[in-house]
């Protein structure tokens, strides 16, 4: 009996440490760090230029079918909530990310919002992760009108932010908050 109790305590302790590590890697809420990405034409864009809007950044791989489906969800939300100040942005970080690659992705997905690309190291820094730390794609980051990250995908097993109804409720709530 004592061995099982020790195993349970050990498992609970390991789980608690793992949870603390995840929280330490990317605390939420936090001020969104400076982040630049290139648009499909290679022009540098600053995330800070969208301050005053509720922004959802999707960090994706262009060959990922799941990323494509999430981009479609963001496109629907943009059509419905864009006039109220909602701004989605999709940023590819494939090894061969380039203007033509993201232009092709946006065209195939019929996305009318900004789509760009950045290096994987830039994405790691933005997410507050260690380089080479494994995580699933897409990663979503929700930023309020004041430039504060209010929600961010977990490294693995995220479903809440990818669920359209949950994301819609979160974005709608942030749109109702006063601007900066």
N, CA and C atoms as an extended XYZ file, in Angstrom:
540
Properties=species:S:1:pos:R:3:atomname:S:1:resname:S:1:resid:I:1 pbc="F F F"
N         0.821       -1.194        0.000 N   UNK     1
C         0.000        0.000        0.000 CA  UNK     1
C         0.863        1.255        0.000 C   UNK     1
N         1.904        1.272        0.798 N   UNK     2
C         2.762        2.454        0.878 CA  UNK     2
C         3.498        2.702       -0.442 C   UNK     2
N         3.842        1.632       -1.138 N   UNK     3
C         4.539        1.794       -2.429 CA  UNK     3
C         3.628        2.499       -3.424 C   UNK     3
N         2.368        2.081       -3.496 N   UNK     4
C         1.415        2.729       -4.412 CA  UNK     4
C         1.192        4.183       -4.018 C   UNK     4
N         1.110        4.442       -2.731 N   UNK     5
C         0.919        5.817       -2.275 CA  UNK     5
C         2.126        6.670       -2.671 C   UNK     5
N         3.315        6.142       -2.521 N   UNK     6
C         4.523        6.875       -2.925 CA  UNK     6
C         4.547        7.103       -4.431 C   UNK     6
N         4.102        6.085       -5.194 N   UNK     7
C         4.057        6.236       -6.651 CA  UNK     7
C         3.080        7.346       -7.030 C   UNK     7
N         1.927        7.374       -6.366 N   UNK     8
C         0.941        8.424       -6.660 CA  UNK     8
C         1.478        9.803       -6.297 C   UNK     8
N         2.130        9.884       -5.156 N   UNK     9
C         2.707       11.166       -4.736 CA  UNK     9
C         3.792       11.589       -5.723 C   UNK     9
N         4.624       10.636       -6.125 N   UNK    10
C         5.675       10.937       -7.109 CA  UNK    10
C         5.096       11.390       -8.431 C   UNK    10
N         4.032       10.728       -8.888 N   UNK    11
C         3.387       11.110      -10.148 CA  UNK    11
C         2.769       12.500      -10.030 C   UNK    11
N         2.109       12.768       -8.897 N   UNK    12
C         1.501       14.089       -8.695 CA  UNK    12
C         2.564       15.174       -8.658 C   UNK    12
N         3.680       14.886       -8.002 N   UNK    13
C         4.776       15.851       -7.931 CA  UNK    13
C         5.346       16.116       -9.326 C   UNK    13
N         5.540       15.065      -10.118 N   UNK    14
C         6.051       15.224      -11.482 CA  UNK    14
C         5.095       16.035      -12.336 C   UNK    14
N         3.807       15.755      -12.198 N   UNK    15
C         2.800       16.501      -12.946 CA  UNK    15
C         2.810       17.971      -12.548 C   UNK    15
N         2.916       18.240      -11.251 N   UNK    16
C         2.954       19.628      -10.772 CA  UNK    16
C         4.181       20.349      -11.312 C   UNK    16
N         5.331       19.689      -11.298 N   UNK    17
C         6.543       20.312      -11.842 CA  UNK    17
C         6.399       20.586      -13.325 C   UNK    17
N         5.825       19.629      -14.057 N   UNK    18
C         5.616       19.822      -15.492 CA  UNK    18
C         4.690       20.985      -15.769 C   UNK    18
N         3.642       21.107      -14.969 N   UNK    19
C         2.705       22.215      -15.128 CA  UNK    19
C         3.387       23.542      -14.816 C   UNK    19
N         4.191       23.579      -13.753 N   UNK    20
C         4.922       24.802      -13.432 CA  UNK    20
C         5.879       25.175      -14.553 C   UNK    20
N         6.542       24.166      -15.153 N   UNK    21
C         7.475       24.445      -16.243 CA  UNK    21
C         6.745       25.068      -17.429 C   UNK    21
N         5.558       24.519      -17.769 N   UNK    22
C         4.793       25.085      -18.879 CA  UNK    22
C         4.381       26.514      -18.569 C   UNK    22
N         3.936       26.749      -17.330 N   UNK    23
C         3.504       28.097      -16.965 CA  UNK    23
C         4.679       29.057      -17.004 C   UNK    23
N         5.856       28.596      -16.587 N   UNK    24
C         7.025       29.468      -16.578 CA  UNK    24
C         7.493       29.775      -17.987 C   UNK    24
N         7.292       28.851      -18.924 N   UNK    25
C         7.767       29.044      -20.290 CA  UNK    25
C         6.994       30.149      -20.998 C   UNK    25
N         5.721       30.275      -20.717 N   UNK    26
C         4.914       31.263      -21.420 CA  UNK    26
C         3.774       31.738      -20.518 C   UNK    26
N         4.074       32.627      -19.576 N   UNK    27
C         3.004       33.092      -18.686 CA  UNK    27
C         1.961       33.907      -19.446 C   UNK    27
N         0.724       33.718      -19.055 N   UNK    28
C        -0.388       34.454      -19.649 CA  UNK    28
C        -1.234       34.960      -18.500 C   UNK    28
N        -1.601       36.224      -18.461 N   UNK    29
C        -1.339       37.248      -19.469 CA  UNK    29
C         0.072       37.825      -19.361 C   UNK    29
N         0.541       38.323      -20.488 N   UNK    30
C         1.828       39.012      -20.550 CA  UNK    30
C         1.797       39.954      -21.750 C   UNK    30
N         2.619       40.976      -21.688 N   UNK    31
C         2.723       41.902      -22.815 CA  UNK    31
C         3.264       41.151      -24.021 C   UNK    31
N         2.655       41.335      -25.165 N   UNK    32
C         3.143       40.685      -26.384 CA  UNK    32
C         4.521       41.245      -26.709 C   UNK    32
N         5.494       40.372      -26.937 N   UNK    33
C         6.832       40.866      -27.276 CA  UNK    33
C         6.844       41.445      -28.687 C   UNK    33
N         7.843       42.263      -28.965 N   UNK    34
C         8.007       42.777      -30.323 CA  UNK    34
C         8.175       41.581      -31.254 C   UNK    34
N         7.522       41.630      -32.395 N   UNK    35
C         7.592       40.525      -33.343 CA  UNK    35
C         7.420       41.080      -34.749 C   UNK    35
N         8.354       40.778      -35.612 N   UNK    36
C         8.281       41.204      -37.008 CA  UNK    36
C         8.197       39.966      -37.881 C   UNK    36
N         7.456       40.083      -38.953 N   UNK    37
C         7.342       39.000      -39.923 CA  UNK    37
C         7.267       39.613      -41.309 C   UNK    37
N         7.564       38.820      -42.316 N   UNK    38
C         7.500       39.297      -43.694 CA  UNK    38
C         6.154       38.912      -44.288 C   UNK    38
N         5.550       39.829      -45.038 N   UNK    39
C         4.310       39.485      -45.721 CA  UNK    39
C         4.648       38.751      -47.021 C   UNK    39
N         3.654       38.394      -47.794 N   UNK    40
C         3.866       37.613      -49.016 CA  UNK    40
C         4.757       38.336      -50.030 C   UNK    40
N         4.840       39.667      -49.938 N   UNK    41
C         5.699       40.438      -50.835 CA  UNK    41
C         7.091       40.666      -50.254 C   UNK    41
N         7.346       40.118      -49.069 N   UNK    42
C         8.647       40.276      -48.423 CA  UNK    42
C         8.768       41.537      -47.595 C   UNK    42
N         7.708       42.338      -47.529 N   UNK    43
C         7.710       43.564      -46.732 CA  UNK    43
C         7.603       43.211      -45.249 C   UNK    43
N         8.460       43.829      -44.422 N   UNK    44
C         8.441       43.578      -42.980 CA  UNK    44
C         7.218       44.236      -42.352 C   UNK    44
N         6.528       43.463      -41.523 N   UNK    45
C         5.362       43.961      -40.792 CA  UNK    45
C         5.639       43.779      -39.309 C   UNK    45
N         5.171       44.692      -38.501 N   UNK    46
C         5.328       44.636      -37.056 CA  UNK    46
C         3.993       44.260      -36.424 C   UNK    46
N         4.015       43.290      -35.527 N   UNK    47
C         2.799       42.905      -34.823 CA  UNK    47
C         2.210       44.109      -34.081 C   UNK    47
N         3.068       44.961      -33.555 N   UNK    48
C         2.612       46.137      -32.803 CA  UNK    48
C         1.755       47.073      -33.654 C   UNK    48
N         1.860       46.986      -34.971 N   UNK    49
C         1.060       47.863      -35.836 CA  UNK    49
C        -0.434       47.517      -35.764 C   UNK    49
N        -0.772       46.388      -35.171 N   UNK    50
C        -2.164       45.988      -35.040 CA  UNK    50
C        -2.740       46.324      -33.666 C   UNK    50
N        -1.976       47.040      -32.848 N   UNK    51
C        -2.442       47.418      -31.514 CA  UNK    51
C        -3.741       48.207      -31.657 C   UNK    51
N        -4.667       47.971      -30.753 N   UNK    52
C        -5.987       48.590      -30.834 CA  UNK    52
C        -7.017       47.607      -31.370 C   UNK    52
N        -6.548       46.487      -31.921 N   UNK    53
C        -7.433       45.428      -32.408 CA  UNK    53
C        -7.238       44.189      -31.540 C   UNK    53
N        -8.202       43.309      -31.566 N   UNK    54
C        -8.050       41.994      -30.952 CA  UNK    54
C        -7.450       41.112      -32.039 C   UNK    54
N        -6.266       40.590      -31.768 N   UNK    55
C        -5.501       39.862      -32.776 CA  UNK    55
C        -5.375       38.392      -32.375 C   UNK    55
N        -5.584       37.510      -33.329 N   UNK    56
C        -5.264       36.101      -33.152 CA  UNK    56
C        -4.179       35.776      -34.166 C   UNK    56
N        -3.019       35.379      -33.655 N   UNK    57
C        -1.894       34.998      -34.502 CA  UNK    57
C        -1.888       33.475      -34.580 C   UNK    57
N        -1.941       32.966      -35.797 N   UNK    58
C        -1.806       31.526      -36.024 CA  UNK    58
C        -0.410       31.277      -36.565 C   UNK    58
N         0.380       30.519      -35.835 N   UNK    59
C         1.719       30.138      -36.270 CA  UNK    59
C         1.599       28.733      -36.836 C   UNK    59
N         1.940       28.580      -38.117 N   UNK    60
C         1.578       27.362      -38.825 CA  UNK    60
C         2.670       26.846      -39.748 C   UNK    60
N         2.438       25.646      -40.218 N   UNK    61
C         3.225       25.057      -41.298 CA  UNK    61
C         2.276       24.939      -42.483 C   UNK    61
N         2.696       25.390      -43.640 N   UNK    62
C         1.787       25.474      -44.786 CA  UNK    62
C         1.315       24.121      -45.296 C   UNK    62
N         2.052       23.062      -44.992 N   UNK    63
C         1.646       21.729      -45.460 CA  UNK    63
C         0.836       20.970      -44.418 C   UNK    63
N         0.432       21.633      -43.369 N   UNK    64
C        -0.312       21.014      -42.267 CA  UNK    64
C        -1.819       21.170      -42.517 C   UNK    64
N        -2.532       20.065      -42.756 N   UNK    65
C        -3.981       20.162      -43.002 CA  UNK    65
C        -4.744       20.766      -41.826 C   UNK    65
N        -4.306       20.464      -40.612 N   UNK    66
C        -4.980       21.019      -39.433 CA  UNK    66
C        -4.806       22.540      -39.392 C   UNK    66
N        -3.621       23.010      -39.742 N   UNK    67
C        -3.365       24.459      -39.788 CA  UNK    67
C        -4.283       25.122      -40.812 C   UNK    67
N        -4.476       24.455      -41.920 N   UNK    68
C        -5.335       24.978      -42.988 CA  UNK    68
C        -6.764       25.119      -42.465 C   UNK    68
N        -7.259       24.116      -41.723 N   UNK    69
C        -8.623       24.175      -41.169 CA  UNK    69
C        -8.759       25.311      -40.158 C   UNK    69
N        -7.738       25.511      -39.322 N   UNK    70
C        -7.788       26.607      -38.355 CA  UNK    70
C        -7.784       27.950      -39.091 C   UNK    70
N        -7.014       28.057      -40.163 N   UNK    71
C        -7.005       29.292      -40.966 CA  UNK    71
C        -8.398       29.574      -41.532 C   UNK    71
N        -9.108       28.532      -41.928 N   UNK    72
C       -10.475       28.698      -42.426 CA  UNK    72
C       -11.393       29.227      -41.319 C   UNK    72
N       -11.208       28.726      -40.102 N   UNK    73
C       -11.983       29.214      -38.963 CA  UNK    73
C       -11.700       30.689      -38.732 C   UNK    73
N       -10.424       31.064      -38.765 N   UNK    74
C       -10.062       32.471      -38.562 CA  UNK    74
C       -10.644       33.347      -39.665 C   UNK    74
N       -10.675       32.839      -40.890 N   UNK    75
C       -11.261       33.609      -41.997 CA  UNK    75
C       -12.748       33.852      -41.758 C   UNK    75
N       -13.459       32.832      -41.276 N   UNK    76
C       -14.888       33.008      -40.955 CA  UNK    76
C       -15.073       34.055      -39.859 C   UNK    76
N       -14.272       33.935      -38.808 N   UNK    77
C       -14.382       34.896      -37.705 CA  UNK    77
C       -14.049       36.307      -38.176 C   UNK    77
N       -13.074       36.429      -39.056 N   UNK    78
C       -12.701       37.751      -39.568 CA  UNK    78
C       -13.847       38.369      -40.358 C   UNK    78
N       -14.521       37.571      -41.167 N   UNK    79
C       -15.667       38.090      -41.929 CA  UNK    79
C       -16.776       38.561      -40.985 C   UNK    79
N       -16.982       37.837      -39.900 N   UNK    80
C       -18.060       38.163      -38.974 CA  UNK    80
C       -17.694       39.236      -37.955 C   UNK    80
N       -16.443       39.259      -37.501 N   UNK    81
C       -16.058       40.138      -36.396 CA  UNK    81
C       -15.060       41.230      -36.783 C   UNK    81
N       -14.605       41.214      -38.011 N   UNK    82
C       -13.594       42.181      -38.452 CA  UNK    82
C       -14.024       43.627      -38.279 C   UNK    82
N       -15.262       43.916      -38.564 N   UNK    83
C       -15.746       45.293      -38.448 CA  UNK    83
C       -15.719       45.788      -37.002 C   UNK    83
N       -15.721       44.872      -36.048 N   UNK    84
C       -15.681       45.235      -34.629 CA  UNK    84
C       -14.254       45.360      -34.111 C   UNK    84
N       -13.260       45.042      -34.955 N   UNK    85
C       -11.876       45.201      -34.522 CA  UNK    85
C       -11.109       43.907      -34.366 C   UNK    85
N       -11.608       42.819      -34.942 N   UNK    86
C       -10.892       41.536      -34.884 CA  UNK    86
C        -9.939       41.416      -36.062 C   UNK    86
N        -8.702       40.990      -35.782 N   UNK    87
C        -7.694       40.862      -36.830 CA  UNK    87
C        -6.922       39.540      -36.703 C   UNK    87
N        -7.198       38.564      -37.567 N   UNK    88
C        -6.356       37.370      -37.577 CA  UNK    88
C        -5.103       37.609      -38.418 C   UNK    88
N        -4.046       36.897      -38.083 N   UNK    89
C        -2.790       36.933      -38.841 CA  UNK    89
C        -2.264       35.499      -38.849 C   UNK    89
N        -1.907       34.990      -40.005 N   UNK    90
C        -1.289       33.666      -40.090 CA  UNK    90
C         0.170       33.844      -40.478 C   UNK    90
N         1.044       33.163      -39.752 N   UNK    91
C         2.483       33.277      -39.995 CA  UNK    91
C         3.065       31.880      -40.124 C   UNK    91
N         3.613       31.606      -41.294 N   UNK    92
C         4.251       30.318      -41.563 CA  UNK    92
C         5.690       30.365      -41.086 C   UNK    92
N         6.159       29.232      -40.580 N   UNK    93
C         7.566       29.156      -40.190 CA  UNK    93
C         8.199       27.861      -40.698 C   UNK    93
N         7.715       27.393      -41.853 N   UNK    94
C         8.310       26.227      -42.509 CA  UNK    94
C         9.789       26.512      -42.762 C   UNK    94
N        10.581       25.472      -42.915 N   UNK    95
C        12.004       25.661      -43.221 CA  UNK    95
C        12.206       26.430      -44.513 C   UNK    95
N        11.297       26.256      -45.466 N   UNK    96
C        11.413       26.943      -46.753 CA  UNK    96
C        10.410       28.086      -46.890 C   UNK    96
N        10.015       28.659      -45.757 N   UNK    97
C         9.021       29.742      -45.779 CA  UNK    97
C         9.506       30.892      -46.643 C   UNK    97
N         8.597       31.363      -47.492 N   UNK    98
C         8.925       32.446      -48.418 CA  UNK    98
C         7.638       33.118      -48.862 C   UNK    98
N         7.787       34.221      -49.548 N   UNK    99
C         6.633       34.935      -50.077 CA  UNK    99
C         5.776       34.073      -50.987 C   UNK    99
N         6.377       33.416      -51.988 N   UNK   100
C         5.560       32.565      -52.864 CA  UNK   100
C         4.847       31.434      -52.116 C   UNK   100
N         5.497       30.862      -51.115 N   UNK   101
C         4.884       29.772      -50.355 CA  UNK   101
C         3.648       30.261      -49.612 C   UNK   101
N         3.749       31.396      -48.915 N   UNK   102
C         2.590       31.885      -48.162 CA  UNK   102
C         1.525       32.472      -49.091 C   UNK   102
N         1.926       33.035      -50.204 N   UNK   103
C         0.947       33.537      -51.180 CA  UNK   103
C         0.118       32.363      -51.723 C   UNK   103
N         0.787       31.252      -52.021 N   UNK   104
C         0.098       30.059      -52.499 CA  UNK   104
C        -0.846       29.522      -51.416 C   UNK   104
N        -0.378       29.463      -50.172 N   UNK   105
C        -1.204       28.996      -49.054 CA  UNK   105
C        -2.445       29.872      -48.917 C   UNK   105
N        -2.260       31.184      -48.912 N   UNK   106
C        -3.386       32.104      -48.755 CA  UNK   106
C        -4.373       31.970      -49.914 C   UNK   106
N        -3.857       31.794      -51.121 N   UNK   107
C        -4.733       31.641      -52.280 CA  UNK   107
C        -5.543       30.359      -52.224 C   UNK   107
N        -4.885       29.262      -51.895 N   UNK   108
C        -5.599       27.983      -51.804 CA  UNK   108
C        -6.625       28.005      -50.686 C   UNK   108
N        -6.283       28.641      -49.572 N   UNK   109
C        -7.188       28.700      -48.417 CA  UNK   109
C        -8.209       29.829      -48.533 C   UNK   109
N        -8.065       30.666      -49.543 N   UNK   110
C        -8.966       31.815      -49.751 CA  UNK   110
C        -9.004       32.715      -48.518 C   UNK   110
N        -7.803       33.073      -48.057 N   UNK   111
C        -7.649       33.915      -46.874 CA  UNK   111
C        -7.471       35.362      -47.321 C   UNK   111
N        -8.264       36.258      -46.729 N   UNK   112
C        -8.200       37.672      -47.091 CA  UNK   112
C        -7.568       38.518      -45.987 C   UNK   112
N        -6.965       37.894      -45.009 N   UNK   113
C        -6.295       38.624      -43.947 CA  UNK   113
C        -4.789       38.446      -44.098 C   UNK   113
N        -3.967       39.197      -43.342 N   UNK   114
C        -2.514       39.116      -43.520 CA  UNK   114
C        -1.953       37.711      -43.274 C   UNK   114
N        -1.134       37.268      -44.214 N   UNK   115
C        -0.424       35.994      -44.118 CA  UNK   115
C         1.035       36.295      -44.413 C   UNK   115
N         1.918       35.813      -43.558 N   UNK   116
C         3.337       36.082      -43.748 CA  UNK   116
C         4.178       34.911      -43.303 C   UNK   116
N         5.461       35.186      -43.120 N   UNK   117
C         6.381       34.136      -42.700 CA  UNK   117
C         7.474       34.713      -41.827 C   UNK   117
N         8.050       33.827      -41.001 N   UNK   118
C         9.137       34.201      -40.099 CA  UNK   118
C         9.997       32.960      -39.869 C   UNK   118
N        11.183       33.179      -39.380 N   UNK   119
C        12.087       32.075      -39.065 CA  UNK   119
C        11.613       31.371      -37.798 C   UNK   119
N        11.906       30.087      -37.704 N   UNK   120
C        11.496       29.295      -36.545 CA  UNK   120
C        12.032       29.880      -35.240 C   UNK   120
N        13.241       30.415      -35.241 N   UNK   121
C        13.805       31.013      -34.031 CA  UNK   121
C        13.005       32.220      -33.563 C   UNK   121
N        12.507       33.006      -34.509 N   UNK   122
C        11.661       34.149      -34.152 CA  UNK   122
C        10.360       33.671      -33.506 C   UNK   122
N         9.794       32.600      -34.054 N   UNK   123
C         8.554       32.042      -33.525 CA  UNK   123
C         8.789       31.514      -32.111 C   UNK   123
N         9.905       30.807      -31.902 N   UNK   124
C        10.245       30.306      -30.563 CA  UNK   124
C        10.305       31.457      -29.558 C   UNK   124
N        10.994       32.521      -29.919 N   UNK   125
C        11.138       33.669      -29.022 CA  UNK   125
C         9.776       34.300      -28.725 C   UNK   125
N         8.940       34.443      -29.743 N   UNK   126
C         7.618       35.033      -29.566 CA  UNK   126
C         6.762       34.184      -28.628 C   UNK   126
N         6.828       32.856      -28.783 N   UNK   127
C         6.029       31.966      -27.946 CA  UNK   127
C         6.592       31.804      -26.544 C   UNK   127
N         7.828       32.249      -26.332 N   UNK   128
C         8.457       32.092      -25.031 CA  UNK   128
C         8.886       30.663      -24.781 C   UNK   128
N         9.346       30.000      -25.832 N   UNK   129
C         9.747       28.602      -25.727 CA  UNK   129
C        11.236       28.466      -25.962 C   UNK   129
N        11.744       27.340      -25.541 N   UNK   130
C        13.140       27.010      -25.807 CA  UNK   130
C        13.250       26.483      -27.233 C   UNK   130
N        14.341       26.797      -27.893 N   UNK   131
C        14.577       26.274      -29.233 CA  UNK   131
C        14.576       24.750      -29.179 C   UNK   131
N        13.989       24.145      -30.166 N   UNK   132
C        13.905       22.676      -30.309 CA  UNK   132
C        12.917       22.029      -29.345 C   UNK   132
N        12.207       22.819      -28.547 N   UNK   133
C        11.156       22.264      -27.690 CA  UNK   133
C        10.008       21.830      -28.602 C   UNK   133
N         9.535       20.632      -28.423 N   UNK   134
C         8.483       20.109      -29.297 CA  UNK   134
C         7.150       20.792      -28.984 C   UNK   134
N         6.402       21.051      -30.040 N   UNK   135
C         5.053       21.572      -29.869 CA  UNK   135
C         4.246       21.254      -31.105 C   UNK   135
N         2.939       21.265      -30.948 N   UNK   136
C         2.069       20.963      -32.076 CA  UNK   136
C         1.761       22.242      -32.840 C   UNK   136
N         1.372       22.091      -34.075 N   UNK   137
C         0.915       23.210      -34.879 CA  UNK   137
C        -0.536       22.956      -35.249 C   UNK   137
N        -1.287       24.026      -35.420 N   UNK   138
C        -0.871       25.410      -35.261 CA  UNK   138
C        -0.790       25.804      -33.794 C   UNK   138
N        -0.070       26.871      -33.548 N   UNK   139
C        -0.045       27.511      -32.241 CA  UNK   139
C        -0.829       28.813      -32.409 C   UNK   139
N        -1.745       29.070      -31.486 N   UNK   140
C        -2.552       30.288      -31.538 CA  UNK   140
C        -2.203       31.173      -30.354 C   UNK   140
N        -2.113       32.465      -30.628 N   UNK   141
C        -1.853       33.463      -29.602 CA  UNK   141
C        -2.929       34.533      -29.750 C   UNK   141
N        -3.643       34.807      -28.658 N   UNK   142
C        -4.732       35.785      -28.662 CA  UNK   142
C        -4.257       37.017      -27.901 C   UNK   142
N        -4.299       38.161      -28.583 N   UNK   143
C        -3.782       39.417      -28.032 CA  UNK   143
C        -4.920       40.430      -27.958 C   UNK   143
N        -5.058       41.082      -26.806 N   UNK   144
C        -6.142       42.054      -26.655 CA  UNK   144
C        -5.770       43.403      -27.281 C   UNK   144
N        -6.694       44.342      -27.212 N   UNK   145
C        -6.499       45.656      -27.849 CA  UNK   145
C        -5.304       46.427      -27.291 C   UNK   145
N        -4.929       46.130      -26.038 N   UNK   146
C        -3.806       46.825      -25.401 CA  UNK   146
C        -2.463       46.152      -25.685 C   UNK   146
N        -2.467       45.060      -26.466 N   UNK   147
C        -1.219       44.388      -26.792 CA  UNK   147
C        -0.781       43.363      -25.756 C   UNK   147
N        -1.745       42.858      -24.970 N   UNK   148
C        -1.456       41.868      -23.944 CA  UNK   148
C        -1.906       40.490      -24.436 C   UNK   148
N        -1.009       39.509      -24.341 N   UNK   149
C        -1.378       38.138      -24.696 CA  UNK   149
C        -2.309       37.623      -23.615 C   UNK   149
N        -3.517       37.287      -24.019 N   UNK   150
C        -4.535       36.830      -23.074 CA  UNK   150
C        -4.741       35.320      -23.111 C   UNK   150
N        -4.313       34.670      -24.191 N   UNK   151
C        -4.412       33.213      -24.300 CA  UNK   151
C        -3.362       32.753      -25.301 C   UNK   151
N        -2.873       31.539      -25.060 N   UNK   152
C        -1.864       30.966      -25.952 CA  UNK   152
C        -2.025       29.457      -25.925 C   UNK   152
N        -1.861       28.833      -27.076 N   UNK   153
C        -1.939       27.374      -27.153 CA  UNK   153
C        -0.922       26.742      -26.229 C   UNK   153
N        -1.308       25.609      -25.674 N   UNK   154
C        -0.358       24.796      -24.937 CA  UNK   154
C         0.573       24.138      -25.948 C   UNK   154
N         1.766       23.722      -25.537 N   UNK   155
C         2.674       23.090      -26.504 CA  UNK   155
C         2.052       21.876      -27.198 C   UNK   155
N         1.322       21.056      -26.460 N   UNK   156
C         0.662       19.892      -27.058 CA  UNK   156
C        -0.711       19.715      -26.422 C   UNK   156
N        -1.599       19.079      -27.153 N   UNK   157
C        -2.915       18.749      -26.621 CA  UNK   157
C        -3.896       19.893      -26.556 C   UNK   157
N        -3.661       20.968      -27.272 N   UNK   158
C        -4.563       22.118      -27.232 CA  UNK   158
C        -5.814       21.831      -28.053 C   UNK   158
N        -6.949       22.075      -27.465 N   UNK   159
C        -8.201       21.973      -28.215 CA  UNK   159
C        -9.065       23.209      -27.995 C   UNK   159
N        -8.922       23.852      -26.867 N   UNK   160
C        -9.795       24.977      -26.514 CA  UNK   160
C        -9.712       26.115      -27.523 C   UNK   160
N        -8.513       26.552      -27.855 N   UNK   161
C        -8.387       27.688      -28.763 CA  UNK   161
C        -8.700       27.317      -30.209 C   UNK   161
N        -8.589       26.038      -30.545 N   UNK   162
C        -8.869       25.616      -31.912 CA  UNK   162
C       -10.351       25.346      -32.140 C   UNK   162
N       -11.126       25.283      -31.077 N   UNK   163
C       -12.561       25.088      -31.174 CA  UNK   163
C       -13.205       26.422      -31.549 C   UNK   163
N       -13.930       26.451      -32.660 N   UNK   164
C       -14.476       27.711      -33.159 CA  UNK   164
C       -15.393       28.397      -32.148 C   UNK   164
N       -16.259       27.655      -31.486 N   UNK   165
C       -17.181       28.272      -30.528 CA  UNK   165
C       -16.418       28.878      -29.350 C   UNK   165
N       -15.421       28.172      -28.838 N   UNK   166
C       -14.632       28.693      -27.713 CA  UNK   166
C       -13.845       29.924      -28.130 C   UNK   166
N       -13.216       29.861      -29.283 N   UNK   167
C       -12.437       31.000      -29.764 CA  UNK   167
C       -13.341       32.204      -30.022 C   UNK   167
N       -14.509       31.956      -30.579 N   UNK   168
C       -15.467       33.043      -30.832 CA  UNK   168
C       -15.868       33.719      -29.524 C   UNK   168
N       -16.151       32.932      -28.477 N   UNK   169
C       -16.532       33.515      -27.175 CA  UNK   169
C       -15.392       34.357      -26.603 C   UNK   169
N       -14.177       33.836      -26.686 N   UNK   170
C       -13.018       34.562      -26.168 CA  UNK   170
C       -12.834       35.876      -26.926 C   UNK   170
N       -12.839       35.816      -28.244 N   UNK   171
C       -12.636       37.020      -29.058 CA  UNK   171
C       -13.778       38.012      -28.817 C   UNK   171
N       -15.015       37.533      -28.775 N   UNK   172
C       -16.156       38.419      -28.557 CA  UNK   172
C       -16.031       39.138      -27.210 C   UNK   172
N       -15.617       38.399      -26.183 N   UNK   173
C       -15.418       39.028      -24.876 CA  UNK   173
C       -14.347       40.103      -24.913 C   UNK   173
N       -13.255       39.826      -25.615 N   UNK   174
C       -12.167       40.818      -25.709 CA  UNK   174
C       -12.605       42.026      -26.542 C   UNK   174
N       -13.435       41.810      -27.551 N   UNK   175
C       -13.927       42.928      -28.361 CA  UNK   175
C       -14.829       43.852      -27.549 C   UNK   175
N       -15.465       43.305      -26.534 N   UNK   176
C       -16.351       44.117      -25.681 CA  UNK   176
C       -15.596       44.949      -24.663 C   UNK   176
N       -14.311       44.614      -24.429 N   UNK   177
C       -13.504       45.391      -23.495 CA  UNK   177
C       -13.119       46.724      -24.129 C   UNK   177
N       -12.950       47.762      -23.315 N   UNK   178
C       -12.552       49.061      -23.873 CA  UNK   178
C       -11.137       48.978      -24.444 C   UNK   178
N       -10.886       49.784      -25.452 N   UNK   179
C        -9.564       49.843      -26.070 CA  UNK   179
C        -8.565       50.557      -25.191 C   UNK   179
N        -7.316       50.584      -25.627 N   UNK   180
C        -6.264       51.238      -24.823 CA  UNK   180
C        -6.471       52.738      -24.733 C   UNK   180
